[in-house]
N, CA, C and O atoms as a Tinker XYZ file with bonds, in Angstrom:
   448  protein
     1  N     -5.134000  -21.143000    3.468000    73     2
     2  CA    -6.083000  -20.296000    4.185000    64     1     3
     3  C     -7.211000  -19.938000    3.227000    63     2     4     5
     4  O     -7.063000  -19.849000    2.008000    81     3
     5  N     -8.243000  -19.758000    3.821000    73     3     6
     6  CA    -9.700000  -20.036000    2.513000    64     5     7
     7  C     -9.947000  -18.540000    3.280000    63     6     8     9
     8  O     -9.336000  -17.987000    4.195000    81     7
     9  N    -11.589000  -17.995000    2.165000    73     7    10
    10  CA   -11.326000  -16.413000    1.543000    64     9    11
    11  C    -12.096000  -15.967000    3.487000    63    10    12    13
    12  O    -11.841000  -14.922000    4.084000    81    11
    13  N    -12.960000  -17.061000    4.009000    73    11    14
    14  CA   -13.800000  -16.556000    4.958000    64    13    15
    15  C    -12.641000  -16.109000    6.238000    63    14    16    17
    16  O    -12.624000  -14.949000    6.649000    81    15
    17  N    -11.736000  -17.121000    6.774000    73    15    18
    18  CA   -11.047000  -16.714000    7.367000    64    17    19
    19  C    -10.056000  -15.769000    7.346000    63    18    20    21
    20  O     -9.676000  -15.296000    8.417000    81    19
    21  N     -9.523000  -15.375000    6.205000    73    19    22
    22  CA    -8.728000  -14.108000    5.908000    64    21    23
    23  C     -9.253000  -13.073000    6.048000    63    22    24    25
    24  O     -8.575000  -12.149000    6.497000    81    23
    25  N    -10.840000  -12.824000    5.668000    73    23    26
    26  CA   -11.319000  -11.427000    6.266000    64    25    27
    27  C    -11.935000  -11.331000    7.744000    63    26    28    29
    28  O    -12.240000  -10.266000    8.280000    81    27
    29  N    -12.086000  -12.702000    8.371000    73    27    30
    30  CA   -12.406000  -12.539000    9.970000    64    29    31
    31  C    -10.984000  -11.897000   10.092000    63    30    32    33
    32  O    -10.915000  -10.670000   10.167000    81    31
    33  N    -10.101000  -12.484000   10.110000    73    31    34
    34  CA    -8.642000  -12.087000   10.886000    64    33    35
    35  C     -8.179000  -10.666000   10.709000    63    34    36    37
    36  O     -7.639000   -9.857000   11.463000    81    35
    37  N     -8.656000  -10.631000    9.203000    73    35    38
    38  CA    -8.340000   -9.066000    9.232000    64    37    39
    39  C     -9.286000   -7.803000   10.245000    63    38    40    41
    40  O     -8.763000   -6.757000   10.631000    81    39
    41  N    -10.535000   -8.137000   10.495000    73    39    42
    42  CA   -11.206000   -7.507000   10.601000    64    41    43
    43  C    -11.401000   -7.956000   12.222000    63    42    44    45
    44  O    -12.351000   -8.539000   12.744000    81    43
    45  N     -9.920000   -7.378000   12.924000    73    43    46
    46  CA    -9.502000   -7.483000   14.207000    64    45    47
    47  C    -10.549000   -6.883000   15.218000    63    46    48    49
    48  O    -10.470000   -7.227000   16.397000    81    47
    49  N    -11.723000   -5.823000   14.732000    73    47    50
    50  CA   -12.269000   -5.102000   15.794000    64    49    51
    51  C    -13.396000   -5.916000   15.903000    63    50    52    53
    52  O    -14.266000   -5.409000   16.611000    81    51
    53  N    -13.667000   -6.994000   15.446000    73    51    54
    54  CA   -15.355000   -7.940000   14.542000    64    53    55
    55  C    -15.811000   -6.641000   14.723000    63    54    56    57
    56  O    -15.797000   -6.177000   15.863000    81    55
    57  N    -16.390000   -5.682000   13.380000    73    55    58
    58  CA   -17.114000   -4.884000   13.075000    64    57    59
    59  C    -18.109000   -5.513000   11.815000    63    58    60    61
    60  O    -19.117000   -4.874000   11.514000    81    59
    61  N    -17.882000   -6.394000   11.320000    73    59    62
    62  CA   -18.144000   -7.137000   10.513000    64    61    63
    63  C    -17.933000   -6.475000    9.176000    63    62    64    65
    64  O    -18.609000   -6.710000    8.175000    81    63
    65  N    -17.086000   -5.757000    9.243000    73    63    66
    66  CA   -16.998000   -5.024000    7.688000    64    65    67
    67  C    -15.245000   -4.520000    7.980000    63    66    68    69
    68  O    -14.717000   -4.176000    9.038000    81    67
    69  N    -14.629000   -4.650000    6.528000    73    67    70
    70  CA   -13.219000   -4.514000    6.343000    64    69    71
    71  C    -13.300000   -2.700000    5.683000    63    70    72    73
    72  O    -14.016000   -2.375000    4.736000    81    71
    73  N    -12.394000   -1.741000    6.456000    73    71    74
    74  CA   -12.335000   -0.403000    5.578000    64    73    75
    75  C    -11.093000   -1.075000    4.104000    63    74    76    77
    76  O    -10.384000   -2.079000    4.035000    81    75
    77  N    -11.396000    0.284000    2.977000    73    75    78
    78  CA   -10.523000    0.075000    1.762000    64    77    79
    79  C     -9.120000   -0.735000    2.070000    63    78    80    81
    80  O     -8.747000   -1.756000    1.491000    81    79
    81  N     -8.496000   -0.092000    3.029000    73    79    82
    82  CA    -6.891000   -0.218000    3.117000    64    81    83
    83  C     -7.171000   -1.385000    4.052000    63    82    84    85
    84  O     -6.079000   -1.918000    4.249000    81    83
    85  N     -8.081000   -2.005000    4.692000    73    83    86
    86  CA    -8.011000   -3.417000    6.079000    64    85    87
    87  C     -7.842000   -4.307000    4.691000    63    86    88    89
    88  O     -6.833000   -4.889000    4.292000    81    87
    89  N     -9.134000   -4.227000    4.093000    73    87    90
    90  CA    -9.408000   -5.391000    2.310000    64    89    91
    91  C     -8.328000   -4.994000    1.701000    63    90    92    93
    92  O     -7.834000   -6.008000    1.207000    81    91
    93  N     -7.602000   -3.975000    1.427000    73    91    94
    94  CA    -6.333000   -4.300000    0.603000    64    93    95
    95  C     -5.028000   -5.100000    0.957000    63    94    96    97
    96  O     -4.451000   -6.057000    0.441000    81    95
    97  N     -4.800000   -4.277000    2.093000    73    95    98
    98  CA    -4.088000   -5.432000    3.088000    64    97    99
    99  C     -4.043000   -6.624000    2.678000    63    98   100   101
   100  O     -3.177000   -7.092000    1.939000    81    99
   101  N     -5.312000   -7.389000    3.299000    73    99   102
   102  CA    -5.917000   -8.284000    3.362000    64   101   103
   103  C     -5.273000   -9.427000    2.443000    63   102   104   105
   104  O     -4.548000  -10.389000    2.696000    81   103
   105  N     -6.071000   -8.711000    0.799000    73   103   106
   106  CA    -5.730000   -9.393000   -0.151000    64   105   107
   107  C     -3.893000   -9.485000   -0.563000    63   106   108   109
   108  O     -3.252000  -10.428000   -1.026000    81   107
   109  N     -3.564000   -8.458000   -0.270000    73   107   110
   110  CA    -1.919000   -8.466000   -0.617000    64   109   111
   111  C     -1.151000   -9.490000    0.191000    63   110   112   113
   112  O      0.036000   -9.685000   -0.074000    81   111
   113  N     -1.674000  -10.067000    1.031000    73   111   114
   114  CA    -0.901000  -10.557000    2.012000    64   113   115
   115  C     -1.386000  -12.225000    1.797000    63   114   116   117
   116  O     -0.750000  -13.179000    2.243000    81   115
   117  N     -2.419000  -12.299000    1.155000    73   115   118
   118  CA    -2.766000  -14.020000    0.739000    64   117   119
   119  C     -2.900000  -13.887000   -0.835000    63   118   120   121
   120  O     -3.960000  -14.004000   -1.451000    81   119
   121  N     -1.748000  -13.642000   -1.348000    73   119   122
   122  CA    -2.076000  -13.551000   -3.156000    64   121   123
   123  C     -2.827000  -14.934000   -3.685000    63   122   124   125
   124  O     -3.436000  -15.134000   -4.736000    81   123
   125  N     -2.475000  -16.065000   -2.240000    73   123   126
   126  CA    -2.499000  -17.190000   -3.168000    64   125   127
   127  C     -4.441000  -17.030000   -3.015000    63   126   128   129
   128  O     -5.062000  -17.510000   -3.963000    81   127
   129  N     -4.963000  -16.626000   -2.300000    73   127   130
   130  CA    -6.688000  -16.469000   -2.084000    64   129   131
   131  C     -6.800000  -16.472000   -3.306000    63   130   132   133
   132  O     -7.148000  -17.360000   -4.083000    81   131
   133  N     -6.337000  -14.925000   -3.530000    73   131   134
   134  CA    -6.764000  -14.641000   -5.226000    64   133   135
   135  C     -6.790000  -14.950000   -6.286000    63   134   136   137
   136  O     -7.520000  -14.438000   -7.135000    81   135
   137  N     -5.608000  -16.305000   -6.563000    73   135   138
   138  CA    -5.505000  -17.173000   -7.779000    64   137   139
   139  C     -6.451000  -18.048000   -7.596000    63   138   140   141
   140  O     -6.837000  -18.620000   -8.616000    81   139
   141  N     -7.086000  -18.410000   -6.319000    73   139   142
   142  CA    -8.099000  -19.245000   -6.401000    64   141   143
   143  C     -9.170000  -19.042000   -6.698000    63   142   144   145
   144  O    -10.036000  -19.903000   -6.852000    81   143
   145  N     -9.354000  -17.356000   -6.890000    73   143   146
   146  CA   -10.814000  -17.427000   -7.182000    64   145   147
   147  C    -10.992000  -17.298000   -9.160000    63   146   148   149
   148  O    -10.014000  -16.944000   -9.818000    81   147
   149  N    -12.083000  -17.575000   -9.717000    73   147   150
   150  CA   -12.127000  -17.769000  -10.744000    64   149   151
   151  C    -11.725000  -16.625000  -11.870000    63   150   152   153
   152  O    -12.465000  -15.646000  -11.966000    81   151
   153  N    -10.859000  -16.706000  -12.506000    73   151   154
   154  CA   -10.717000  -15.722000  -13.833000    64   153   155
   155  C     -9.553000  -14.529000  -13.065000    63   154   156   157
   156  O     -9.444000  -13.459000  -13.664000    81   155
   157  N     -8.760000  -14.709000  -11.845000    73   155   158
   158  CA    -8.157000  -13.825000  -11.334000    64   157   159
   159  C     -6.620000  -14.354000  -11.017000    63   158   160   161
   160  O     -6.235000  -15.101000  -10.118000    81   159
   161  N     -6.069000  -13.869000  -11.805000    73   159   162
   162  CA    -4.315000  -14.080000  -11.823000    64   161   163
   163  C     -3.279000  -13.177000  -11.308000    63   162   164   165
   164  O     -2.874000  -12.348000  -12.123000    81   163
   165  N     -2.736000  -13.153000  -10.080000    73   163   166
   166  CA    -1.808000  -12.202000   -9.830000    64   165   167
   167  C     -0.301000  -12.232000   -9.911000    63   166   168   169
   168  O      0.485000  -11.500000   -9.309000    81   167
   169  N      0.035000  -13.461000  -10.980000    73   167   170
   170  CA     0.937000  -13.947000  -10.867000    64   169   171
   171  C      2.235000  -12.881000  -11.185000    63   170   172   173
   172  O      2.136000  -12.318000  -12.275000    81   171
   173  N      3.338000  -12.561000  -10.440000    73   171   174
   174  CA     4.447000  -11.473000  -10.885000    64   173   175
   175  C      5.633000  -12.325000  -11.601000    63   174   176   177
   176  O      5.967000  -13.395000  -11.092000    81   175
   177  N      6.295000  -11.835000  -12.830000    73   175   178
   178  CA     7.277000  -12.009000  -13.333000    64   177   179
   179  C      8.663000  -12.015000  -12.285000    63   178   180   181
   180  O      8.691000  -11.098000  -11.464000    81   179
   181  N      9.837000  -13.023000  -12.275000    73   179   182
   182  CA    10.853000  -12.293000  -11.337000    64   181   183
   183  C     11.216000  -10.633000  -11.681000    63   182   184   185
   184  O     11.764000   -9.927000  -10.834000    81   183
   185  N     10.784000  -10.058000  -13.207000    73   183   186
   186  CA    11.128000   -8.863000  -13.392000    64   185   187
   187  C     10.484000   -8.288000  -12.658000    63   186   188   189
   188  O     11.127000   -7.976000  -11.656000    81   187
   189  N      9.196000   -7.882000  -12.647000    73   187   190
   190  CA     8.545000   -7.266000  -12.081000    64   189   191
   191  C      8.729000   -7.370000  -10.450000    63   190   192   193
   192  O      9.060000   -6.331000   -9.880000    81   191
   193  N      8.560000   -8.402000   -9.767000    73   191   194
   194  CA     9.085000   -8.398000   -8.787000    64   193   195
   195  C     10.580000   -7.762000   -8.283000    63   194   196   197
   196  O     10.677000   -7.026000   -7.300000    81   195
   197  N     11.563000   -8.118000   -9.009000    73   195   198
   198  CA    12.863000   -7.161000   -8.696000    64   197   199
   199  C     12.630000   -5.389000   -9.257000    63   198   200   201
   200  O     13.444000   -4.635000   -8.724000    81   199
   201  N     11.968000   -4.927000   -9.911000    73   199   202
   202  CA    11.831000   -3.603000  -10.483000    64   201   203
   203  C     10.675000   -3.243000   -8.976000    63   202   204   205
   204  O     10.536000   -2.026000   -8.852000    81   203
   205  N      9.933000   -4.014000   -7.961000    73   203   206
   206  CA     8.390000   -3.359000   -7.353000    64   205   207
   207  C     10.241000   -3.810000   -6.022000    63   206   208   209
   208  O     10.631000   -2.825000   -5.396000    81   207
   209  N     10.766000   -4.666000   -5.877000    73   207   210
   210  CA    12.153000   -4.622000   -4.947000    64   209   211
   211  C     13.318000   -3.122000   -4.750000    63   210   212   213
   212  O     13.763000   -2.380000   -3.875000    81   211
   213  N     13.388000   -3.381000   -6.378000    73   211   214
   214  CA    14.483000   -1.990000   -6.215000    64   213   215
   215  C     13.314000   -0.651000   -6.210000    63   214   216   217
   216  O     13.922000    0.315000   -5.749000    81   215
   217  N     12.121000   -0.320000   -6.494000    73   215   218
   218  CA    11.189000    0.694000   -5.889000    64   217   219
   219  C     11.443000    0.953000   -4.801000    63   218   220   221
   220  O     11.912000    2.042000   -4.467000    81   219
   221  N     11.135000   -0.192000   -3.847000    73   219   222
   222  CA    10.945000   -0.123000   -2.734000    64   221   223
   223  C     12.048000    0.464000   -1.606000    63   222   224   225
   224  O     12.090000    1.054000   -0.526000    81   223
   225  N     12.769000   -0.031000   -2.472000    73   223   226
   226  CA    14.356000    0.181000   -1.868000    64   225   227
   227  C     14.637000    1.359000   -2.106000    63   226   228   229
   228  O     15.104000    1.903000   -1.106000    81   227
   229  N     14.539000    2.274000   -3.329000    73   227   230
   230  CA    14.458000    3.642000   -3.602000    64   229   231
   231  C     14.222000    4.442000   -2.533000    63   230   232   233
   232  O     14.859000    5.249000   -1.856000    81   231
   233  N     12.685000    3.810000   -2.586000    73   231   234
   234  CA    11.719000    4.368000   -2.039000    64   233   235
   235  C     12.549000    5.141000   -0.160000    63   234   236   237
   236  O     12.702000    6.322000    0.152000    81   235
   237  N     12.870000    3.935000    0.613000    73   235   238
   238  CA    13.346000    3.742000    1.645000    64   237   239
   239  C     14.222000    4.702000    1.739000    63   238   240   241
   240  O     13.919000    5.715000    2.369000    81   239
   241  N     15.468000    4.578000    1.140000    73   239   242
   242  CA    16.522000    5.549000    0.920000    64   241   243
   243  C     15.610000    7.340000    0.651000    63   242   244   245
   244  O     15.731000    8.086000    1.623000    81   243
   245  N     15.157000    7.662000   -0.023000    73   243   246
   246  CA    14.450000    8.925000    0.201000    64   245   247
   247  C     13.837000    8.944000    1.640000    63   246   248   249
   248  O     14.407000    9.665000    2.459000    81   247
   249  N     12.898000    8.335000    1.982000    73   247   250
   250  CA    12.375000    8.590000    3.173000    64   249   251
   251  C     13.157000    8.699000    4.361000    63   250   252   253
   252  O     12.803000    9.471000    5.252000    81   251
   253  N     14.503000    7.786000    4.493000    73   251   254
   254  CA    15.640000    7.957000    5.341000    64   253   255
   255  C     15.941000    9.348000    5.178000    63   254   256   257
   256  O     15.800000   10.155000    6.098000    81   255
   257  N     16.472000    9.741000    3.699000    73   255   258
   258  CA    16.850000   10.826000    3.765000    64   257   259
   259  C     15.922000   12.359000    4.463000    63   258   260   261
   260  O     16.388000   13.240000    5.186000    81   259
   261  N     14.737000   12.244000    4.009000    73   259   262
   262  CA    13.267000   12.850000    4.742000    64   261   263
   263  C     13.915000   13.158000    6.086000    63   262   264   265
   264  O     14.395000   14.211000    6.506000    81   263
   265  N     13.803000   11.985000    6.636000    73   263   266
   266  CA    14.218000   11.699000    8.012000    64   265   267
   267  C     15.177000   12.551000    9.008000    63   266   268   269
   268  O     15.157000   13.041000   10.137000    81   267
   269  N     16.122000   12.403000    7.757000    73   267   270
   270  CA    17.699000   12.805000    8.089000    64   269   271
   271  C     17.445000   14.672000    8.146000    63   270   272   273
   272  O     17.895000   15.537000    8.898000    81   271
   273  N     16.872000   14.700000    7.420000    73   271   274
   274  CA    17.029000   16.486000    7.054000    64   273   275
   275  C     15.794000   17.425000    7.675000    63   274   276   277
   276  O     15.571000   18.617000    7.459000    81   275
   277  N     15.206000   16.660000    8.361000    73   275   278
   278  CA    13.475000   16.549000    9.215000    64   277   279
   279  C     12.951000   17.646000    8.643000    63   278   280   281
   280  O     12.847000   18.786000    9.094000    81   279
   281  N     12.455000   16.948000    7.041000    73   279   282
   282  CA    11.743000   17.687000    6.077000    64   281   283
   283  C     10.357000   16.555000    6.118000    63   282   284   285
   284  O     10.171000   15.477000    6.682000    81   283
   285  N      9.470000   17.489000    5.143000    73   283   286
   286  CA     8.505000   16.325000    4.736000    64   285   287
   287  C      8.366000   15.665000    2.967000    63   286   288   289
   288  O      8.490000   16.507000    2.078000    81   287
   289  N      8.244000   14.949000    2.766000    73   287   290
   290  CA     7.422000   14.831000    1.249000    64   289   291
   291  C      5.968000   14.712000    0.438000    63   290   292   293
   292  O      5.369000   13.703000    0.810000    81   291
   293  N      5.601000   15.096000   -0.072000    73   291   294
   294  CA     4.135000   14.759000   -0.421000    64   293   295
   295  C      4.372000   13.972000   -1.584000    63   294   296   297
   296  O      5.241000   14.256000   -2.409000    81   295
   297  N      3.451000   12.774000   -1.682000    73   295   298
   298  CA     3.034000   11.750000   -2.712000    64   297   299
   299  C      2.317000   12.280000   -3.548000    63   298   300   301
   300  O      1.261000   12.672000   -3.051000    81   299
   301  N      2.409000   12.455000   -4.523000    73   299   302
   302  CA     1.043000   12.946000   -5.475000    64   301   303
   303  C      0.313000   12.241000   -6.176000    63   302   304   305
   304  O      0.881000   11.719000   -7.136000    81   303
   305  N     -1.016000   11.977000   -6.016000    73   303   306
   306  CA    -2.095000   11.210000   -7.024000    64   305   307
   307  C     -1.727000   11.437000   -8.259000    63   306   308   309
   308  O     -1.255000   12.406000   -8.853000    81   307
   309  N     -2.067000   10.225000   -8.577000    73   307   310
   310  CA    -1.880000    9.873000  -10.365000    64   309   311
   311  C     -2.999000    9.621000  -10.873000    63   310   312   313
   312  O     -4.010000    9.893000  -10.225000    81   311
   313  N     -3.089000    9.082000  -12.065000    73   311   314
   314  CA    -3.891000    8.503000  -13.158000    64   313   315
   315  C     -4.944000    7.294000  -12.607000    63   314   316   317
   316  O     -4.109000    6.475000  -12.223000    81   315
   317  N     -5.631000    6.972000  -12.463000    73   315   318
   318  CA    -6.867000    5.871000  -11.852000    64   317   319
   319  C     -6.282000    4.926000  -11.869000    63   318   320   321
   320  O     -6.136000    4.285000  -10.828000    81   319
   321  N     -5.687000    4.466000  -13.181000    73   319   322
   322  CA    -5.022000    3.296000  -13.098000    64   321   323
   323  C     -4.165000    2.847000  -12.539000    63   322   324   325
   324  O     -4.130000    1.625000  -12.395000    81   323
   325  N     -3.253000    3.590000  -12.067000    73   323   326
   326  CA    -2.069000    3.696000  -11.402000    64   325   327
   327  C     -2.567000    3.834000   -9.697000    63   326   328   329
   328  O     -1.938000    3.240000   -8.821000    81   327
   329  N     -3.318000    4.371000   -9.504000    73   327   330
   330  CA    -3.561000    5.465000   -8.177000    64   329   331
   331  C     -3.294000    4.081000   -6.830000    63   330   332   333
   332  O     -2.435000    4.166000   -5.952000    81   331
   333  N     -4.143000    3.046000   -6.976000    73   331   334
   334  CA    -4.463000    1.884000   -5.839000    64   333   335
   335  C     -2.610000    1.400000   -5.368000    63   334   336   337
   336  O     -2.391000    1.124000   -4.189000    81   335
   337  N     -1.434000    1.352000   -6.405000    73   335   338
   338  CA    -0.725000    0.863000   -6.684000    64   337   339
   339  C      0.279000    2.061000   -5.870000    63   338   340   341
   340  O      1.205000    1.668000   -5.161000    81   339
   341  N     -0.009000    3.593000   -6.052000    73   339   342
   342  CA     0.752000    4.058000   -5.218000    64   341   343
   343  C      0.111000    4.520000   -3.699000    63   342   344   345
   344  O      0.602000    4.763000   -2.597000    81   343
   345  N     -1.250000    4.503000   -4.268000    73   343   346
   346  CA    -1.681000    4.725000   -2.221000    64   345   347
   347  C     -1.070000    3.548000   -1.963000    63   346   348   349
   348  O     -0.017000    4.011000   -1.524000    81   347
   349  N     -0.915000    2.239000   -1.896000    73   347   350
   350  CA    -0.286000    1.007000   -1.228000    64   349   351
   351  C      0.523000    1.634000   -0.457000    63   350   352   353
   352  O      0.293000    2.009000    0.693000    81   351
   353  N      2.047000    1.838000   -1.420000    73   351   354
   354  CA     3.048000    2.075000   -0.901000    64   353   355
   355  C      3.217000    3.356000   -0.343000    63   354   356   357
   356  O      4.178000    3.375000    0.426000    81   355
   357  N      2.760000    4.199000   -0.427000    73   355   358
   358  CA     2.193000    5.455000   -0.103000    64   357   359
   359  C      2.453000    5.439000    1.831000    63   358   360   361
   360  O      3.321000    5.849000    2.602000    81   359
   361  N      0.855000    4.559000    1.970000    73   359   362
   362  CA     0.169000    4.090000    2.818000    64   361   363
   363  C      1.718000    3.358000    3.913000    63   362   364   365
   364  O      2.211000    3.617000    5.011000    81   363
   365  N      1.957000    2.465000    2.897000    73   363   366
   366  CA     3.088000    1.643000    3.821000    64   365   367
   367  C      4.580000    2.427000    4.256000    63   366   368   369
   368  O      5.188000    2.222000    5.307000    81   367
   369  N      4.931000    3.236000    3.319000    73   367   370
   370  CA     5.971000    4.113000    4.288000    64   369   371
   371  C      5.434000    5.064000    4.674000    63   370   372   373
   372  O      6.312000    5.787000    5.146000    81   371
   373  N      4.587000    5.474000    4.755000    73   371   374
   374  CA     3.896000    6.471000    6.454000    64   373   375
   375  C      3.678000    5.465000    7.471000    63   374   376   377
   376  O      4.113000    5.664000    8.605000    81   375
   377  N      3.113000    4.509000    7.212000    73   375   378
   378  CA     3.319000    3.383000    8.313000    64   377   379
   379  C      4.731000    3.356000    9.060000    63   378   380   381
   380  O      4.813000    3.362000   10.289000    81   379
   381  N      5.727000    3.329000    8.291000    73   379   382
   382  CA     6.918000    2.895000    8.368000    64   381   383
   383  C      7.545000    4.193000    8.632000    63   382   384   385
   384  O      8.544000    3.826000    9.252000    81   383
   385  N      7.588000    4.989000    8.592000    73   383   386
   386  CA     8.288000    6.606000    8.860000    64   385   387
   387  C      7.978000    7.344000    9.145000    63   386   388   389
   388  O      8.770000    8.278000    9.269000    81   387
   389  N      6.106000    7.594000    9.597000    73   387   390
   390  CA     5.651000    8.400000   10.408000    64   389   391
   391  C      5.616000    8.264000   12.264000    63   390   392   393
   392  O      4.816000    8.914000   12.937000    81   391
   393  N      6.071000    7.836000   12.532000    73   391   394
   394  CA     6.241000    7.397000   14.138000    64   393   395
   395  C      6.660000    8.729000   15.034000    63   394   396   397
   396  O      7.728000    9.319000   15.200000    81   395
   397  N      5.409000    8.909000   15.498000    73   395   398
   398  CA     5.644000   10.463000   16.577000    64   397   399
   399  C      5.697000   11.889000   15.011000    63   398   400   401
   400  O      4.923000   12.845000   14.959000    81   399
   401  N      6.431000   11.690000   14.314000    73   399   402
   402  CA     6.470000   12.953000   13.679000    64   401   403
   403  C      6.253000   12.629000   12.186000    63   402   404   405
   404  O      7.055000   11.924000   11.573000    81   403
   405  N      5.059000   13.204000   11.565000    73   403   406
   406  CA     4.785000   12.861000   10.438000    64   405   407
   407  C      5.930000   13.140000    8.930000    63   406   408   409
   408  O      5.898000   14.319000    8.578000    81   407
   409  N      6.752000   12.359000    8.174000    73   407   410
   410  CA     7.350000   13.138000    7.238000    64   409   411
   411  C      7.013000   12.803000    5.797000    63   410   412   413
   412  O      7.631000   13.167000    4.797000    81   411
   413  N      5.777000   11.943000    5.871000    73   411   414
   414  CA     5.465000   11.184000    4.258000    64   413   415
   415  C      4.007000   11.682000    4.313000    63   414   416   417
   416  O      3.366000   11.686000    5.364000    81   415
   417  N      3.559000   12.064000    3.240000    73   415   418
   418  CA     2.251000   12.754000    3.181000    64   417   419
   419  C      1.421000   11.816000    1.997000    63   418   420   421
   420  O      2.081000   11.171000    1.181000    81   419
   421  N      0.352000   11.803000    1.983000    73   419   422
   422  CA    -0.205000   11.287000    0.443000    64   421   423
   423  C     -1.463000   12.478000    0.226000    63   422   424   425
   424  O     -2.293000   12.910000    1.026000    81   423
   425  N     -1.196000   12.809000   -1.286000    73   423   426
   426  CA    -2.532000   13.620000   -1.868000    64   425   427
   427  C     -3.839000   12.505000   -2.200000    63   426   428   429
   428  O     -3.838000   11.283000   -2.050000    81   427
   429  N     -4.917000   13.386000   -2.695000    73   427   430
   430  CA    -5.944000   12.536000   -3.341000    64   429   431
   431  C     -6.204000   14.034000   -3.998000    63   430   432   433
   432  O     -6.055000   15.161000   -3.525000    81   431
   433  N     -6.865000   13.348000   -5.890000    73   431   434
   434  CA    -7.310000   14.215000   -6.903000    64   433   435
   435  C     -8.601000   14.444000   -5.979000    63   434   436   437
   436  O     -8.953000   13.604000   -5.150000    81   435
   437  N     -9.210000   15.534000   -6.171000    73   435   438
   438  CA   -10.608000   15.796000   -5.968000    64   437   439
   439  C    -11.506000   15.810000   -7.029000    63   438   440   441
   440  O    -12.627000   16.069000   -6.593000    81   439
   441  N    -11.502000   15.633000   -8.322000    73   439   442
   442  CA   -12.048000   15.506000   -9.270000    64   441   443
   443  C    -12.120000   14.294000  -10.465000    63   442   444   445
   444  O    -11.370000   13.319000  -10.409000    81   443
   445  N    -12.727000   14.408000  -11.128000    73   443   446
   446  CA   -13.007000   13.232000  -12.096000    64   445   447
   447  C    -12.213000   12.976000  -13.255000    63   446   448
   448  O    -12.481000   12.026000  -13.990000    81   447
């Protein structure tokens, strides 16, 4: 799949423009786009991949638990470097566990 058609498809409403999280999507979901373009490597270690696996899996198990006890949690912003890496997942279990009743929250720093 080449880079033009991955952002038509994403950009389901033709508005002709992708918001932050449509383009992140986007790119997460065709890693191989991204090795094609020049000087850009996303290649994951099996470590890394099983350590971003058992996260995830963590991750799940808390939010079940959320669930279970019909509490909420808040995510808290981090460090810049870090930040894109937890809005993702952030982003993806509110996807995944907010349905009718919100229980996963995400912050944003307001400052520099």
């Amino acid at each position: 799949t080449d880079a033009p058609n991955i952002f038509d498809e994403a950009d389901s409403e033709k508005l002709g423009y992708l918001d932050f999280y449509q383009f992140r999507d986007c790119l997460m979901a065709y890693p191989e786009t991204l090795n094609s373009i020049e000087g850009i490597n996303v290649s994951l270690t099996e470590d890394m991949v099983g350590g971003i696996e058992r996260l995830m899996s963590r991750l799940a198990q808390v939010a079940q638990k959320t669930r279970d006890l019909d509490t909420r949690i808040m995510i808290d912003a981090e460090q810049t470097y870090m930040q894109p890496a937890i809005d993702y997942i952030t982003v993806q279990m509110m996807r995944e566990n907010n349905k009718g009743t919100p229980y996963i929250y995400n912050t944003y720093q307001c400052y520099r």
